[in-house]
Amino acid sequence: RGTNYTVSVNGQDVLVTVVAGVVSVNIPDVGLVNLNTGQVTTGGQATSLSAALGDSATAATTRNALQAAAAAVASLSESGTDGVSGATLDTVMQTISTAATESNDEGLVASVAAAAVTAAPSSATAIVRSAAKAAPNSAASIVAASEAALASSQDAGAPEQNLLDAANDGIEDANAAADDGTPVIEDVTTDDVEEVVDEVEVPNDNVTVIISATFTIRLSGGRFLTVTINNENDDAVVALA
């Protein structure tokens, strides 16, 4: 509960990325590895997201994993009935923003926001606000990438979004939360967005996120509760085992 992570498999190579909560992985010949928010494992001890992003062998997979994590959270938060909220999205974006800063990956938050908008176009304003709150200095790039993602969305029913206003709301949130003397970050304008349009790449033009998971919870009385969730058809099955 409260956990957001991705598992990427390529042959025998597995990468686990944690963006919210704690995940424990039992790895053969290594043992139990506890991954906290902002950490990864590629089959050994935990390391930071920034280290994985800075390693040419794992950078691309890690970026894809972070895009998938944000897309999954954005998709789940649309329903409002599965326990995934805007606060979860804020946590994911902040984790990714921190990793982007530490690894000098300036385009990461914008590409993650674009992937999330592609997966959940009706939540575009919430995604952009959350991303701009986490990375206010990247707000113009976030808006440009998200506008491109929204324009190419396969969801014909996606409403028009004022993403610039959403980004500036996120900047205001960041300024309000900055109580350590951090300089005030100015709102972005249409001109700012137009300047970065040519620099933005929209990842995964056709992102499809299907969440299908089964997990077991041990109740205080010793019995087990099995929960199966599938957001492809909004099924959630709970049974005592």
Coordinates of N, CA and C in Angstrom, one line a residue:
R1 N 0.9 -1.2 0.0 CA 0.0 0.0 0.0 C 0.9 1.2 0.0
G2 N 0.5 2.2 -0.8 CA 1.3 3.4 -0.9 C 2.6 3.2 -1.6
T3 N 2.7 2.1 -2.4 CA 4.0 1.8 -3.1 C 3.8 2.0 -4.6
N4 N 4.8 2.5 -5.2 CA 4.8 2.6 -6.7 C 6.2 2.2 -7.1
Y5 N 6.2 1.2 -8.0 CA 7.5 0.7 -8.5 C 7.3 0.1 -9.8
T6 N 8.4 -0.1 -10.5 CA 8.4 -0.7 -11.8 C 9.4 -1.9 -11.9
V7 N 9.1 -2.9 -12.7 CA 10.0 -4.0 -12.9 C 10.2 -4.1 -14.4
S8 N 11.4 -3.9 -14.9 CA 11.7 -4.0 -16.3 C 12.6 -5.2 -16.6
V9 N 12.2 -6.0 -17.5 CA 12.9 -7.3 -17.8 C 13.4 -7.3 -19.2
N10 N 14.7 -7.6 -19.4 CA 15.2 -7.7 -20.7 C 16.1 -9.0 -20.7
G11 N 15.6 -10.1 -21.2 CA 16.3 -11.3 -21.1 C 16.4 -11.7 -19.6
Q12 N 17.7 -11.9 -19.1 CA 17.9 -12.2 -17.7 C 18.2 -11.0 -16.9
D13 N 18.2 -9.8 -17.5 CA 18.5 -8.6 -16.8 C 17.1 -8.0 -16.3
V14 N 17.1 -7.7 -15.0 CA 15.9 -7.1 -14.4 C 16.3 -5.9 -13.6
L15 N 15.5 -4.8 -13.8 CA 15.7 -3.6 -13.1 C 14.4 -3.2 -12.3
V16 N 14.6 -3.0 -11.0 CA 13.4 -2.6 -10.2 C 13.7 -1.2 -9.7
T17 N 12.7 -0.3 -10.0 CA 12.8 1.1 -9.7 C 11.7 1.5 -8.7
V18 N 12.0 2.1 -7.6 CA 11.0 2.5 -6.6 C 10.9 4.0 -6.6
V19 N 9.7 4.5 -6.8 CA 9.4 5.9 -6.8 C 8.5 6.3 -5.6
A20 N 8.0 5.4 -4.9 CA 7.2 5.7 -3.7 C 7.1 4.5 -2.8
G21 N 7.3 4.7 -1.5 CA 7.2 3.5 -0.6 C 8.5 2.7 -0.5
V22 N 8.4 1.5 0.0 CA 9.5 0.6 0.1 C 9.2 -0.7 -0.5
V23 N 10.1 -1.3 -1.2 CA 9.9 -2.6 -1.8 C 11.1 -3.5 -1.4
S24 N 10.8 -4.7 -1.0 CA 11.9 -5.7 -0.7 C 12.0 -6.7 -1.8
V25 N 13.2 -6.9 -2.2 CA 13.4 -7.9 -3.3 C 14.4 -9.0 -2.8
N26 N 14.0 -10.2 -2.9 CA 14.9 -11.3 -2.6 C 15.7 -11.8 -3.8
I27 N 17.0 -11.5 -3.9 CA 17.8 -11.7 -5.1 C 18.7 -12.9 -4.8
P28 N 18.7 -13.9 -5.7 CA 19.6 -15.1 -5.5 C 21.1 -14.6 -5.4
D29 N 21.8 -15.2 -4.5 CA 23.2 -15.0 -4.3 C 23.5 -13.6 -3.7
V30 N 22.4 -12.8 -3.4 CA 22.6 -11.5 -2.8 C 21.8 -11.4 -1.5
G31 N 20.6 -12.0 -1.5 CA 19.7 -11.9 -0.3 C 18.7 -10.9 -0.4
L32 N 18.1 -10.5 0.7 CA 17.1 -9.5 0.7 C 17.6 -8.1 0.5
V33 N 17.1 -7.4 -0.5 CA 17.5 -6.0 -0.7 C 16.3 -5.1 -0.5
N34 N 16.4 -4.2 0.4 CA 15.3 -3.2 0.6 C 15.5 -2.0 -0.2
L35 N 14.6 -1.6 -1.0 CA 14.7 -0.5 -1.9 C 13.7 0.6 -1.3
N36 N 14.3 1.8 -1.0 CA 13.5 2.9 -0.6 C 13.2 3.8 -1.7
T37 N 12.3 4.8 -1.5 CA 12.0 5.8 -2.5 C 13.3 6.4 -3.2
G38 N 13.3 6.4 -4.5 CA 14.4 6.9 -5.2 C 15.6 6.0 -5.4
Q39 N 15.4 4.7 -5.2 CA 16.5 3.7 -5.3 C 16.1 2.7 -6.4
V40 N 17.2 2.0 -6.9 CA 17.0 1.0 -7.9 C 17.9 -0.2 -7.5
T41 N 17.6 -1.4 -8.1 CA 18.6 -2.5 -8.1 C 18.6 -3.1 -9.5
T42 N 19.8 -3.5 -9.9 CA 19.9 -4.2 -11.2 C 20.4 -5.6 -11.0
G43 N 20.1 -6.1 -9.8 CA 20.5 -7.5 -9.4 C 21.5 -7.5 -8.3
G44 N 21.8 -6.4 -7.7 CA 22.7 -6.3 -6.6 C 22.1 -5.4 -5.5
Q45 N 23.0 -4.8 -4.7 CA 22.5 -3.9 -3.7 C 21.9 -2.7 -4.2
A46 N 21.1 -2.0 -3.4 CA 20.4 -0.8 -3.8 C 21.3 0.3 -4.2
T47 N 20.9 1.1 -5.2 CA 21.7 2.2 -5.6 C 20.7 3.3 -5.9
S48 N 21.1 4.6 -6.1 CA 20.2 5.7 -6.3 C 19.7 5.7 -7.7
L49 N 18.6 6.4 -7.9 CA 18.1 6.6 -9.3 C 19.1 7.5 -10.1
S50 N 19.7 8.4 -9.4 CA 20.6 9.3 -10.2 C 21.8 8.5 -10.7
A51 N 22.2 7.5 -9.9 CA 23.4 6.7 -10.3 C 23.0 5.9 -11.5
A52 N 21.7 5.3 -11.5 CA 21.2 4.5 -12.6 C 21.1 5.3 -13.8
L53 N 20.6 6.6 -13.7 CA 20.4 7.5 -14.8 C 21.8 7.9 -15.4
G54 N 22.8 8.0 -14.5 CA 24.1 8.4 -15.0 C 24.9 7.3 -15.6
D55 N 24.4 6.0 -15.5 CA 25.2 4.9 -16.0 C 24.6 4.5 -17.4
S56 N 25.5 4.6 -18.4 CA 25.0 4.4 -19.8 C 24.3 3.0 -20.0
A57 N 24.7 2.0 -19.1 CA 24.1 0.7 -19.3 C 22.7 0.6 -18.8
T58 N 22.3 1.5 -17.9 CA 21.0 1.4 -17.3 C 20.2 2.7 -17.5
A59 N 20.7 3.7 -18.1 CA 20.0 5.0 -18.2 C 18.7 4.9 -18.9
A60 N 18.7 4.3 -20.1 CA 17.5 4.2 -21.0 C 16.4 3.4 -20.3
T61 N 16.8 2.3 -19.7 CA 15.8 1.5 -19.0 C 15.2 2.2 -17.8
T62 N 16.1 2.9 -17.1 CA 15.6 3.6 -15.9 C 14.6 4.8 -16.3
R63 N 14.9 5.5 -17.4 CA 14.0 6.5 -17.9 C 12.7 5.9 -18.3
N64 N 12.7 4.8 -19.0 CA 11.5 4.1 -19.4 C 10.7 3.7 -18.2
A65 N 11.4 3.2 -17.1 CA 10.7 2.8 -15.9 C 10.0 3.9 -15.2
L66 N 10.7 5.1 -15.2 CA 10.1 6.2 -14.5 C 8.9 6.8 -15.3
Q67 N 9.0 6.7 -16.6 CA 7.9 7.2 -17.4 C 6.7 6.2 -17.2
A68 N 6.9 4.9 -17.1 CA 5.9 4.0 -16.9 C 5.3 4.1 -15.5
A69 N 6.1 4.4 -14.5 CA 5.6 4.6 -13.1 C 4.7 5.8 -13.0
A70 N 5.1 6.9 -13.6 CA 4.2 8.1 -13.6 C 2.9 7.9 -14.4
A71 N 3.1 7.2 -15.5 CA 1.9 6.9 -16.4 C 0.9 6.1 -15.6
A72 N 1.4 5.1 -14.9 CA 0.5 4.2 -14.1 C -0.2 4.9 -13.0
V73 N 0.5 5.8 -12.3 CA -0.1 6.6 -11.2 C -1.1 7.5 -11.8
A74 N -0.8 8.2 -12.9 CA -1.8 9.1 -13.5 C -3.0 8.4 -13.9
S75 N -2.9 7.2 -14.5 CA -4.0 6.4 -15.0 C -4.9 6.0 -13.8
L76 N -4.3 5.5 -12.7 CA -5.0 5.0 -11.6 C -5.7 6.2 -10.8
S77 N -5.1 7.3 -10.8 CA -5.6 8.5 -10.0 C -6.9 9.0 -10.7
E78 N -7.1 8.7 -12.0 CA -8.2 9.2 -12.7 C -9.6 8.8 -12.1
S79 N -9.6 7.5 -11.6 CA -10.9 7.0 -11.2 C -11.3 7.5 -9.8
G80 N -10.3 7.8 -9.0 CA -10.6 8.3 -7.6 C -11.1 7.3 -6.7
T81 N -11.1 6.0 -7.0 CA -11.7 5.0 -6.2 C -10.7 3.9 -5.8
D82 N -9.4 4.1 -6.2 CA -8.5 3.0 -6.0 C -7.4 3.3 -5.0
G83 N -7.6 4.5 -4.3 CA -6.6 4.8 -3.3 C -5.4 5.6 -3.8
V84 N -5.3 5.8 -5.1 CA -4.2 6.5 -5.7 C -4.6 8.0 -5.9
S85 N -3.9 8.9 -5.3 CA -4.4 10.3 -5.3 C -3.4 11.2 -5.9
G86 N -3.8 12.5 -5.9 CA -2.8 13.5 -6.4 C -1.6 13.6 -5.6
A87 N -1.7 13.3 -4.3 CA -0.5 13.3 -3.4 C 0.5 12.2 -3.8
T88 N 0.0 11.1 -4.3 CA 0.9 10.0 -4.8 C 1.6 10.5 -6.0
L89 N 0.9 11.2 -6.9 CA 1.5 11.7 -8.1 C 2.6 12.8 -7.8
D90 N 2.3 13.6 -6.8 CA 3.3 14.6 -6.3 C 4.5 13.9 -5.8
T91 N 4.4 12.8 -5.1 CA 5.5 12.0 -4.5 C 6.4 11.5 -5.7
V92 N 5.7 10.9 -6.7 CA 6.4 10.3 -7.8 C 7.2 11.4 -8.5
M93 N 6.5 12.5 -8.8 CA 7.2 13.6 -9.6 C 8.3 14.2 -8.8
Q94 N 8.2 14.3 -7.5 CA 9.3 14.9 -6.7 C 10.5 14.0 -6.7
T95 N 10.2 12.7 -6.6 CA 11.3 11.7 -6.6 C 12.1 11.8 -7.9
I96 N 11.3 11.9 -9.0 CA 11.9 11.9 -10.3 C 12.7 13.2 -10.5
S97 N 12.1 14.3 -10.0 CA 12.8 15.6 -10.1 C 14.1 15.6 -9.4
T98 N 14.1 15.0 -8.2 CA 15.4 15.0 -7.4 C 16.4 14.2 -8.2
A99 N 16.0 13.0 -8.7 CA 16.9 12.2 -9.5 C 17.4 13.0 -10.8
A100 N 16.5 13.7 -11.4 CA 16.9 14.5 -12.6 C 18.0 15.5 -12.3
T101 N 17.8 16.2 -11.1 CA 18.7 17.2 -10.7 C 20.1 16.6 -10.4
E102 N 20.1 15.5 -9.7 CA 21.3 14.9 -9.2 C 22.1 14.3 -10.4
S103 N 21.4 13.9 -11.5 CA 22.0 13.3 -12.6 C 22.2 14.3 -13.8
N104 N 21.8 15.5 -13.6 CA 21.9 16.6 -14.6 C 21.1 16.2 -15.9
D105 N 20.0 15.5 -15.7 CA 19.1 15.1 -16.8 C 18.0 16.1 -16.9
E106 N 18.2 17.2 -17.6 CA 17.3 18.3 -17.7 C 15.9 18.0 -18.3
G107 N 15.9 17.0 -19.2 CA 14.7 16.7 -19.9 C 13.8 15.6 -19.3
L108 N 14.3 15.1 -18.2 CA 13.6 13.9 -17.6 C 12.2 14.2 -17.2
V109 N 12.0 15.2 -16.4 CA 10.7 15.5 -15.8 C 9.7 15.8 -16.9
A110 N 10.1 16.5 -18.0 CA 9.2 16.8 -19.1 C 8.8 15.5 -19.8
S111 N 9.8 14.6 -20.0 CA 9.5 13.4 -20.8 C 8.6 12.5 -19.9
V112 N 8.8 12.5 -18.6 CA 7.9 11.7 -17.7 C 6.5 12.3 -17.7
A113 N 6.4 13.6 -17.7 CA 5.0 14.2 -17.7 C 4.3 13.9 -19.0
A114 N 5.1 14.0 -20.1 CA 4.5 13.7 -21.4 C 4.0 12.2 -21.5
A115 N 4.7 11.3 -21.0 CA 4.3 9.9 -20.9 C 3.0 9.7 -20.1
A116 N 3.0 10.4 -19.0 CA 1.8 10.4 -18.1 C 0.6 11.0 -18.8
V117 N 0.8 12.1 -19.5 CA -0.3 12.8 -20.2 C -0.8 11.8 -21.4
T118 N 0.1 11.2 -22.0 CA -0.3 10.3 -23.1 C -1.2 9.1 -22.6
A119 N -0.8 8.6 -21.4 CA -1.5 7.5 -20.8 C -2.9 8.0 -20.2
A120 N -2.9 9.2 -19.7 CA -4.1 9.7 -19.0 C -4.4 11.1 -19.4
P121 N -4.8 11.3 -20.6 CA -5.0 12.7 -21.2 C -6.0 13.5 -20.4
S122 N -7.0 12.9 -19.8 CA -8.0 13.7 -19.1 C -7.5 14.2 -17.8
S123 N -6.3 13.7 -17.3 CA -5.7 14.2 -16.1 C -4.5 15.1 -16.5
A124 N -4.4 15.7 -17.7 CA -3.3 16.4 -18.1 C -3.0 17.6 -17.2
T125 N -4.0 18.4 -16.8 CA -3.7 19.5 -16.0 C -3.1 19.1 -14.6
A126 N -3.7 18.1 -14.0 CA -3.2 17.6 -12.7 C -1.7 17.1 -12.9
I127 N -1.4 16.5 -14.0 CA -0.1 16.0 -14.2 C 0.9 17.1 -14.4
V128 N 0.5 18.1 -15.2 CA 1.4 19.2 -15.4 C 1.6 20.1 -14.2
R129 N 0.6 20.2 -13.4 CA 0.7 21.0 -12.1 C 1.7 20.3 -11.2
S130 N 1.5 19.0 -11.1 CA 2.4 18.2 -10.2 C 3.8 18.2 -10.7
A131 N 4.0 18.1 -12.0 CA 5.4 18.1 -12.5 C 6.0 19.5 -12.3
A132 N 5.3 20.5 -12.6 CA 5.8 21.9 -12.4 C 6.1 22.2 -11.0
K133 N 5.3 21.7 -10.1 CA 5.5 21.9 -8.6 C 6.9 21.2 -8.2
A134 N 7.1 20.0 -8.8 CA 8.3 19.3 -8.4 C 9.6 19.9 -9.1
A135 N 9.4 20.4 -10.3 CA 10.5 20.9 -11.1 C 10.1 22.3 -11.7
P136 N 9.9 23.3 -10.9 CA 9.4 24.6 -11.5 C 10.3 25.2 -12.5
N137 N 11.6 25.0 -12.4 CA 12.6 25.5 -13.5 C 12.4 24.9 -14.8
S138 N 11.7 23.7 -14.8 CA 11.5 23.0 -16.1 C 10.1 23.2 -16.6
A139 N 9.4 24.1 -16.0 CA 7.9 24.3 -16.3 C 7.6 24.5 -17.8
A140 N 8.4 25.3 -18.5 CA 8.2 25.5 -19.9 C 8.4 24.3 -20.7
S141 N 9.4 23.5 -20.4 CA 9.6 22.2 -21.1 C 8.5 21.2 -20.8
I142 N 8.0 21.2 -19.6 CA 6.9 20.3 -19.2 C 5.7 20.7 -20.0
V143 N 5.3 21.9 -20.1 CA 4.1 22.4 -20.8 C 4.3 22.0 -22.3
A144 N 5.4 22.3 -22.9 CA 5.7 22.0 -24.3 C 5.5 20.5 -24.6
A145 N 6.1 19.7 -23.8 CA 6.1 18.2 -24.0 C 4.7 17.7 -23.8
S146 N 4.0 18.2 -22.8 CA 2.6 17.7 -22.4 C 1.6 18.2 -23.5
E147 N 1.8 19.4 -24.0 CA 0.9 19.9 -25.1 C 1.1 19.0 -26.3
A148 N 2.3 18.6 -26.6 CA 2.5 17.7 -27.8 C 1.9 16.3 -27.5
A149 N 2.0 15.8 -26.3 CA 1.5 14.5 -26.0 C -0.1 14.6 -26.1
L150 N -0.7 15.7 -25.6 CA -2.1 15.8 -25.6 C -2.6 15.9 -27.0
A151 N -1.9 16.6 -27.9 CA -2.3 16.8 -29.3 C -2.3 15.5 -30.0
S152 N -1.3 14.6 -29.6 CA -1.3 13.3 -30.3 C -2.0 12.2 -29.6
S153 N -2.8 12.5 -28.6 CA -3.5 11.5 -27.8 C -4.6 10.8 -28.7
Q154 N -4.7 9.5 -28.5 CA -5.7 8.8 -29.2 C -7.1 8.9 -28.6
D155 N -7.2 9.6 -27.5 CA -8.4 9.7 -26.8 C -9.2 10.9 -27.4
A156 N -10.1 10.6 -28.3 CA -10.8 11.7 -29.0 C -11.7 12.5 -28.1
G157 N -12.0 11.9 -26.9 CA -12.8 12.7 -25.9 C -12.0 13.5 -25.0
A158 N -10.7 13.6 -25.1 CA -9.9 14.3 -24.2 C -10.2 15.8 -24.3
P159 N -10.6 16.5 -23.2 CA -10.9 17.9 -23.3 C -9.7 18.8 -23.5
E160 N -10.0 20.0 -24.0 CA -8.9 20.9 -24.2 C -8.4 21.3 -22.8
Q161 N -7.1 21.4 -22.7 CA -6.5 21.7 -21.3 C -5.7 23.0 -21.4
N162 N -5.8 23.8 -20.4 CA -5.0 25.0 -20.3 C -3.8 24.6 -19.4
L163 N -2.8 24.0 -20.1 CA -1.6 23.5 -19.4 C -0.7 24.6 -18.9
L164 N -0.7 25.7 -19.5 CA 0.1 26.8 -19.1 C -0.3 27.3 -17.7
D165 N -1.6 27.4 -17.5 CA -2.2 27.8 -16.2 C -1.9 26.8 -15.2
A166 N -2.0 25.5 -15.6 CA -1.7 24.4 -14.6 C -0.3 24.4 -14.2
A167 N 0.7 24.7 -15.1 CA 2.1 24.8 -14.8 C 2.3 25.9 -13.8
N168 N 1.7 27.1 -14.1 CA 1.9 28.2 -13.2 C 1.3 28.0 -11.8
D169 N 0.2 27.2 -11.7 CA -0.3 26.8 -10.4 C 0.7 26.0 -9.7
G170 N 1.4 25.1 -10.4 CA 2.4 24.3 -9.8 C 3.6 25.1 -9.3
I171 N 3.9 26.1 -10.1 CA 5.0 27.0 -9.7 C 4.6 27.8 -8.4
E172 N 3.3 28.2 -8.3 CA 2.9 28.8 -7.1 C 2.9 27.9 -5.9
D173 N 2.6 26.6 -6.1 CA 2.7 25.6 -5.1 C 4.1 25.5 -4.6
A174 N 5.1 25.5 -5.5 CA 6.5 25.3 -5.2 C 7.0 26.5 -4.4
N175 N 6.5 27.7 -4.9 CA 6.9 29.0 -4.2 C 6.4 29.0 -2.8
A176 N 5.1 28.6 -2.6 CA 4.5 28.6 -1.3 C 5.2 27.6 -0.3
A177 N 5.7 26.5 -0.9 CA 6.4 25.5 -0.1 C 7.8 25.8 0.2
A178 N 8.4 26.8 -0.5 CA 9.8 27.2 -0.3 C 9.9 28.2 0.9
D179 N 10.2 27.7 2.0 CA 10.4 28.5 3.2 C 11.8 28.6 3.7
D180 N 12.7 28.3 2.8 CA 14.2 28.3 3.1 C 14.9 29.5 2.5
G181 N 14.2 30.5 2.0 CA 14.8 31.6 1.4 C 15.1 31.4 -0.1
T182 N 14.6 30.3 -0.7 CA 14.7 30.1 -2.1 C 14.1 31.2 -2.9
P183 N 14.8 31.7 -3.9 CA 14.3 32.8 -4.7 C 12.9 32.4 -5.4
V184 N 12.1 33.4 -5.5 CA 10.8 33.1 -6.1 C 11.0 32.8 -7.6
I185 N 10.3 31.8 -8.1 CA 10.4 31.4 -9.5 C 9.2 32.1 -10.2
E186 N 9.5 32.8 -11.3 CA 8.5 33.5 -12.0 C 7.6 32.5 -12.8
D187 N 6.4 33.0 -13.1 CA 5.5 32.2 -13.9 C 6.1 32.1 -15.4
V188 N 5.7 31.0 -16.0 CA 6.1 30.9 -17.4 C 5.0 31.4 -18.3
T189 N 5.4 31.8 -19.5 CA 4.5 32.4 -20.5 C 4.5 31.6 -21.8
T190 N 3.6 32.0 -22.7 CA 3.5 31.3 -24.0 C 4.9 31.4 -24.7
D191 N 5.5 32.5 -24.6 CA 6.8 32.7 -25.3 C 7.8 31.7 -24.8
D192 N 7.8 31.5 -23.5 CA 8.8 30.6 -22.9 C 8.6 29.2 -23.4
V193 N 7.3 28.8 -23.6 CA 7.0 27.4 -24.1 C 7.4 27.3 -25.5
E194 N 7.1 28.3 -26.3 CA 7.5 28.3 -27.7 C 9.0 28.1 -27.9
E195 N 9.8 28.7 -27.0 CA 11.2 28.6 -27.2 C 11.8 27.2 -27.0
V196 N 11.0 26.4 -26.3 CA 11.6 25.0 -26.0 C 10.9 23.9 -26.9
V197 N 9.9 24.3 -27.7 CA 9.2 23.3 -28.4 C 10.1 22.4 -29.3
D198 N 11.1 23.0 -29.9 CA 12.0 22.2 -30.8 C 12.9 21.3 -30.0
E199 N 13.1 21.5 -28.7 CA 14.0 20.7 -27.9 C 13.3 19.5 -27.3
V200 N 12.0 19.5 -27.3 CA 11.3 18.5 -26.5 C 10.9 17.3 -27.4
E201 N 11.3 16.1 -26.9 CA 10.9 14.9 -27.5 C 9.8 14.2 -26.7
V202 N 8.7 13.8 -27.4 CA 7.6 13.2 -26.7 C 7.8 11.7 -26.7
P203 N 8.0 11.0 -25.6 CA 8.3 9.6 -25.6 C 7.1 8.8 -25.7
N204 N 7.3 7.6 -26.3 CA 6.2 6.6 -26.3 C 4.9 7.1 -26.9
D205 N 4.9 7.4 -28.2 CA 3.7 8.1 -28.8 C 2.4 7.4 -28.5
N206 N 2.5 6.1 -28.4 CA 1.3 5.3 -28.1 C 1.5 4.5 -26.8
V207 N 1.3 5.1 -25.7 CA 1.5 4.5 -24.4 C 0.2 3.8 -24.0
T208 N 0.3 2.5 -23.7 CA -0.8 1.8 -23.1 C -0.4 1.2 -21.8
V209 N -1.1 1.6 -20.7 CA -0.7 1.2 -19.4 C -1.8 0.3 -18.9
I210 N -1.5 -1.0 -18.6 CA -2.4 -1.9 -18.1 C -1.9 -2.4 -16.7
I211 N -2.6 -2.1 -15.7 CA -2.2 -2.5 -14.4 C -2.9 -3.8 -14.0
S212 N -2.2 -4.9 -13.8 CA -2.8 -6.1 -13.4 C -2.0 -6.7 -12.3
A213 N -2.5 -6.8 -11.1 CA -1.7 -7.3 -10.0 C -2.6 -8.1 -9.0
T214 N -1.9 -9.0 -8.3 CA -2.5 -9.8 -7.3 C -1.6 -9.7 -6.1
F215 N -2.2 -9.4 -4.9 CA -1.3 -9.4 -3.7 C -2.1 -9.9 -2.5
T216 N -1.5 -10.3 -1.5 CA -2.1 -10.9 -0.3 C -1.8 -10.1 0.9
I217 N -2.8 -9.9 1.8 CA -2.6 -9.1 3.0 C -2.9 -10.0 4.2
R218 N -2.1 -10.1 5.1 CA -2.3 -10.9 6.3 C -3.1 -10.1 7.3
L219 N -4.3 -10.5 7.7 CA -5.1 -9.8 8.6 C -4.7 -10.1 10.1
S220 N -5.1 -9.2 11.0 CA -4.7 -9.3 12.4 C -5.1 -10.7 13.0
G221 N -6.2 -11.3 12.5 CA -6.6 -12.5 13.1 C -5.9 -13.7 12.5
G222 N -5.0 -13.5 11.6 CA -4.2 -14.6 11.0 C -4.7 -15.1 9.7
R223 N -5.9 -14.6 9.2 CA -6.4 -15.0 7.9 C -5.7 -14.1 6.9
F224 N -5.9 -14.6 5.6 CA -5.2 -13.8 4.5 C -6.3 -13.3 3.6
L225 N -6.1 -12.1 3.1 CA -7.0 -11.4 2.1 C -6.3 -11.3 0.8
T226 N -6.8 -11.9 -0.2 CA -6.2 -11.9 -1.6 C -7.0 -10.8 -2.4
V227 N -6.2 -9.9 -3.0 CA -6.8 -8.8 -3.8 C -6.2 -8.9 -5.2
T228 N -7.1 -8.9 -6.2 CA -6.7 -8.9 -7.6 C -7.2 -7.6 -8.2
I229 N -6.4 -6.8 -8.8 CA -6.8 -5.6 -9.5 C -6.4 -5.6 -10.9
N230 N -7.3 -5.2 -11.8 CA -7.1 -5.1 -13.2 C -7.7 -3.8 -13.7
N231 N -6.9 -2.8 -14.1 CA -7.5 -1.6 -14.5 C -7.9 -1.5 -16.0
E232 N -7.7 -2.7 -16.7 CA -8.1 -2.7 -18.1 C -9.6 -2.7 -18.2
N233 N -10.3 -3.3 -17.2 CA -11.7 -3.3 -17.2 C -12.3 -2.9 -15.8
D234 N -11.4 -2.2 -15.1 CA -11.8 -1.7 -13.7 C -12.3 -2.8 -12.8
D235 N -11.8 -4.0 -12.9 CA -12.1 -5.1 -12.0 C -11.3 -5.0 -10.7
A236 N -11.9 -5.3 -9.6 CA -11.2 -5.4 -8.3 C -11.8 -6.5 -7.6
V237 N -11.1 -7.6 -7.4 CA -11.7 -8.8 -6.7 C -11.0 -9.0 -5.4
V238 N -11.8 -9.1 -4.3 CA -11.2 -9.3 -3.0 C -11.8 -10.6 -2.4
A239 N -11.0 -11.4 -1.8 CA -11.5 -12.7 -1.3 C -10.6 -13.1 -0.1
L240 N -11.3 -13.7 0.9 CA -10.6 -14.3 2.1 C -10.0 -15.6 1.7
A241 N -8.7 -15.8 2.0 CA -8.1 -17.1 1.6 C -7.9 -17.9 2.9

